[in-house]
Amino acid sequence: MTTNVGMEQLIPLVNKLQDAFTHLGVSLSLDLPQIAVVGSQSAGKSSVLENFVGKDFLPRGSGICTRRPLVLQLMNGNVEYAEFLHQKGRKYTDFDAVRKEIEDETDRVTGANKGISSVPINLRVHSPHVLNLTLVDLPGMTKVAVGDQPPDIEIQIRDMLMQFITKENCLILAVSPANTDLANSDALKIAKEVDPQGLRTIGVITKLDLMDDGTDAKDILENRLLPLRRGYIGVVNRSQRDIEGKKDIHAALQSERKFFLGHPSYRQMAERMGTPYLQKSLNQQLTNHIRDSLPGLRDKLQKQLNSFEKDVAEYKNFRPDDPARKTKAMLQMIQAFSNDFTNAIEGSGGDVVNTAELSGGARINRIFHERFPLELVKMELDEKELRREISYAIRNIHAIRVGLFTPDLAFEAICKKQIGRLKEPSLKCIDMVIGELGKVIQMLGEKMARYPRLREEIERIIGTHIHECEQQCKEQILILNAVQLAYMNTNHEDFIGFANASEKGLTGSKPKALIKGTIRKGYMCIHIPGFMKGVSRDYWFVLTSESLSWFKDEEEKEKKFMLPLDNLKIRDKNAGFMSKRHMFEVFNVEGRNVYKDYKTLELSTEDQDTLDSWKASFLRAGVYPERERVEEDAENGAETDGGTIDPQLERQVETIRNLVDSYMKIVSKTVRDLTPKCLMHMIINNVKDFIHNDLIANLYSSADQGSLMEESPEEAQRRDEMLRMYHACKEALQIIGDVNLKTVQAPMPPPVDTEWLHIDDNIGSNGPPSPGFSRRPVSPGPRSGKAARAPPAPPGRPAPSLPQRPDGRNTPEMSGRPVPGVPAFPPGLPQRSGSGLPPPLIPSRPVPNAPPRVPERPR
């Protein structure tokens, strides 16, 4: 562990980050270094934490006591007190009140039914008796639900533990009692799952004083049974009788020290056992762990800071009450709104392009060229119905007379009725475009969510103007329809005339495709009905002006079938109650098979827009939708085919039908061309100009500027949180940078030093070793002169310390007696060379509760 001030501030630094991010209530994707305490119930986790603090402050009792994660931050200071993050500023000096607040805060979230919650409680303890340390006390693992606990309490606790210990920057303090088999330890088992190499796990063995006589945990504490990279540390907590008797924790720590020094199995490792050493070791390991995690933590903070930069840029010099700022902000937002509306309608090649679906101008274009032509075709009469109406018109015009010539009034009457039917799809087209404009305005208004009053007013003003434009456009469409009805231009260059109409056959001509070549490609699903369960599969379809083909995939290498378009029509089909797909079917008007032995070909798409687009494509290929049949009453049904009786009437009906078909093509073409133009001129372009030129004036005249630019409470809160997060990240980066620059890092020593296990057992066999210390092997040295026996030390006095020779060499080893020492010469006296008096015999230090060993008198 480093000794400079910078490294000592690492744990408080992480505590500050943890408090700041928790207090903001906004989850930052930062994996802050910490120590999580895991173990089974009654393993002694809470007692270990109380020993660290030196106070009783954690809930106790039977069953599960820790029901929420407790983030315990120990801070070294001159004054002893505790404070909670949810009660900022209130200091607790009575630790019984701390326990009561933990219990009350737990019940506020989980209730009093022993339930658990993953919402942590943050507690900071300042004391001169603690080292800087941050631990997370987690609920103890259990197997059986108690009281009103849910049956899956074991799974809930396990999931909560996993939320903490799966993080790479989390050290795991696995607490296991010594009076149970370590192979069955729940703490080591769950730690092994997330840390199989044992790199992040620190083992703690409790209840060493409760082991059976003749047994010990020496192999475990020496890290030989289940080795961990960071080793094991043994502690002795207070018993239940000590806790009930209010035994002081400081006295308990003295008893713990006495236990390790007096136990024959643990005395040699006593300096590496006990609560003080555990606290010091955790402080060192957490500090080193934070130091190792600083580069990754700095990178994550930098990424968070970069993500905040764009949003915080407009908040840095923010002054909510500045009128100049409000005016500037409103003008900028309206200008941006105008530009965004233009780009949404006319398109742009910028970076902000919707790649998920069609929007804005693309959807309006689809209405003009797919939906509107399809609606026009739906208004056309069926061939049989058209002939019937022409027949009635001719008969009613002739009335009682016998008609010798084809009356032109029948042509005019049928044409006017057909033209009148074109008003409905034109008005419907206007409604669809108005709906798309409303979606665009609403989408763009989301960017002004900071100012709800401004957004509401803009949407109201633009909506009112769009409604006015809509009424004007509908009036213009009705005028265009009335213009068509006002005069029948039978001299139009595209009109076939009476002579050509009379020469056409009775069957008429096949509808011609509007486009030659490939019309559309895309995936559709074919549904083949079956007796038990139908078969559905997606294929790649290619629609041309002559045929409909489908392939295995879009590479178009393996053709499955090709269907000619002659005499084909399409109609809607119900996909079923549970189906989410949209279906239609293709059939032959003459009743022939369409695909293999099937009369119809059932196709489906994922959404309604794709279905409408395919229908419009079929229309351009000359495949028209089936028209609804008009049911006739019995009286008219008898005369439905009356025209077939009179050949002269049949010829007149055919002539009028050809004339109506030719003229309506001219009118439909004109309506299909003029309706989108009227919409563009009277609605879309008008609204665009209004937003660009008149929106600001209407805003100033409708409401006060100050009220329009009032922020929503949510936005003000978001701004404050964003600024706090930004400054917290920036300050954290600065502190981390200072620590990295000002500290000299030292590598952490290995957790367990096992060199003492290889010392020669013969050394020091005359007496027990000193507790807590290891003997050094003595190297033999040359003897000078004749050695004589030294007088024994007086039996009633302690033995003097064993000094070295003045030249720094060790004392030579003599066979058959203890190793002698050389007393230091008094200063100023010359040293004797040759054979001098040997040093006195040094007896071993007496063992507690054993009589001192009297050395033998030399003979």
CSV table of N, CA and C in Angstrom, one decimal, residues 2 50 60 132 189 220 224 235 248 323 449 580 607 663 786 803 838 852:
chain,number,residue,atom,x,y,z
A,2,THR,N,0.6,2.2,-0.8
A,2,THR,CA,1.4,3.4,-0.9
A,2,THR,C,1.1,4.3,0.3
A,50,GLU,N,-19.6,-4.7,12.5
A,50,GLU,CA,-19.6,-3.9,13.8
A,50,GLU,C,-18.2,-3.9,14.5
A,60,ARG,N,-30.3,-7.0,14.5
A,60,ARG,CA,-30.1,-8.4,14.9
A,60,ARG,C,-31.4,-9.1,15.2
A,132,ASN,N,-10.2,4.0,6.2
A,132,ASN,CA,-11.1,4.3,5.0
A,132,ASN,C,-11.4,3.0,4.3
A,189,LYS,N,-19.2,-20.8,-2.7
A,189,LYS,CA,-19.8,-21.4,-3.9
A,189,LYS,C,-20.2,-20.3,-4.9
A,220,ILE,N,-7.0,-24.2,6.2
A,220,ILE,CA,-7.8,-23.2,5.5
A,220,ILE,C,-7.1,-21.9,5.5
A,224,ARG,N,-4.3,-23.6,1.9
A,224,ARG,CA,-3.9,-24.9,1.3
A,224,ARG,C,-5.1,-25.8,1.0
A,235,VAL,N,-11.2,-14.6,12.1
A,235,VAL,CA,-11.7,-13.6,13.1
A,235,VAL,C,-12.5,-14.4,14.1
A,248,ASP,N,-18.4,-5.1,25.6
A,248,ASP,CA,-17.8,-4.0,24.8
A,248,ASP,C,-17.0,-4.6,23.6
A,323,PRO,N,-34.6,38.1,-20.6
A,323,PRO,CA,-35.5,38.3,-21.8
A,323,PRO,C,-34.8,38.2,-23.1
A,449,ALA,N,-40.2,20.2,-26.6
A,449,ALA,CA,-40.8,19.7,-25.4
A,449,ALA,C,-40.4,20.5,-24.1
A,580,LYS,N,-51.9,-11.4,-37.5
A,580,LYS,CA,-51.5,-10.0,-37.5
A,580,LYS,C,-51.1,-9.5,-39.0
A,607,ASP,N,-47.8,-5.4,-43.1
A,607,ASP,CA,-48.5,-4.2,-42.6
A,607,ASP,C,-49.4,-3.7,-43.7
A,663,TYR,N,-64.2,8.6,-72.7
A,663,TYR,CA,-64.3,10.0,-72.1
A,663,TYR,C,-63.9,9.9,-70.6
A,786,LYS,N,39.5,-22.0,22.4
A,786,LYS,CA,38.9,-23.1,23.2
A,786,LYS,C,37.6,-22.6,23.8
A,803,PRO,N,22.1,-10.7,21.3
A,803,PRO,CA,22.7,-9.8,20.3
A,803,PRO,C,23.5,-10.5,19.3
A,838,PRO,N,32.6,-17.8,26.3
A,838,PRO,CA,31.4,-17.9,25.5
A,838,PRO,C,30.2,-17.2,26.1
A,852,PRO,N,8.2,-22.0,33.8
A,852,PRO,CA,9.4,-21.7,33.0
A,852,PRO,C,10.4,-22.9,33.1
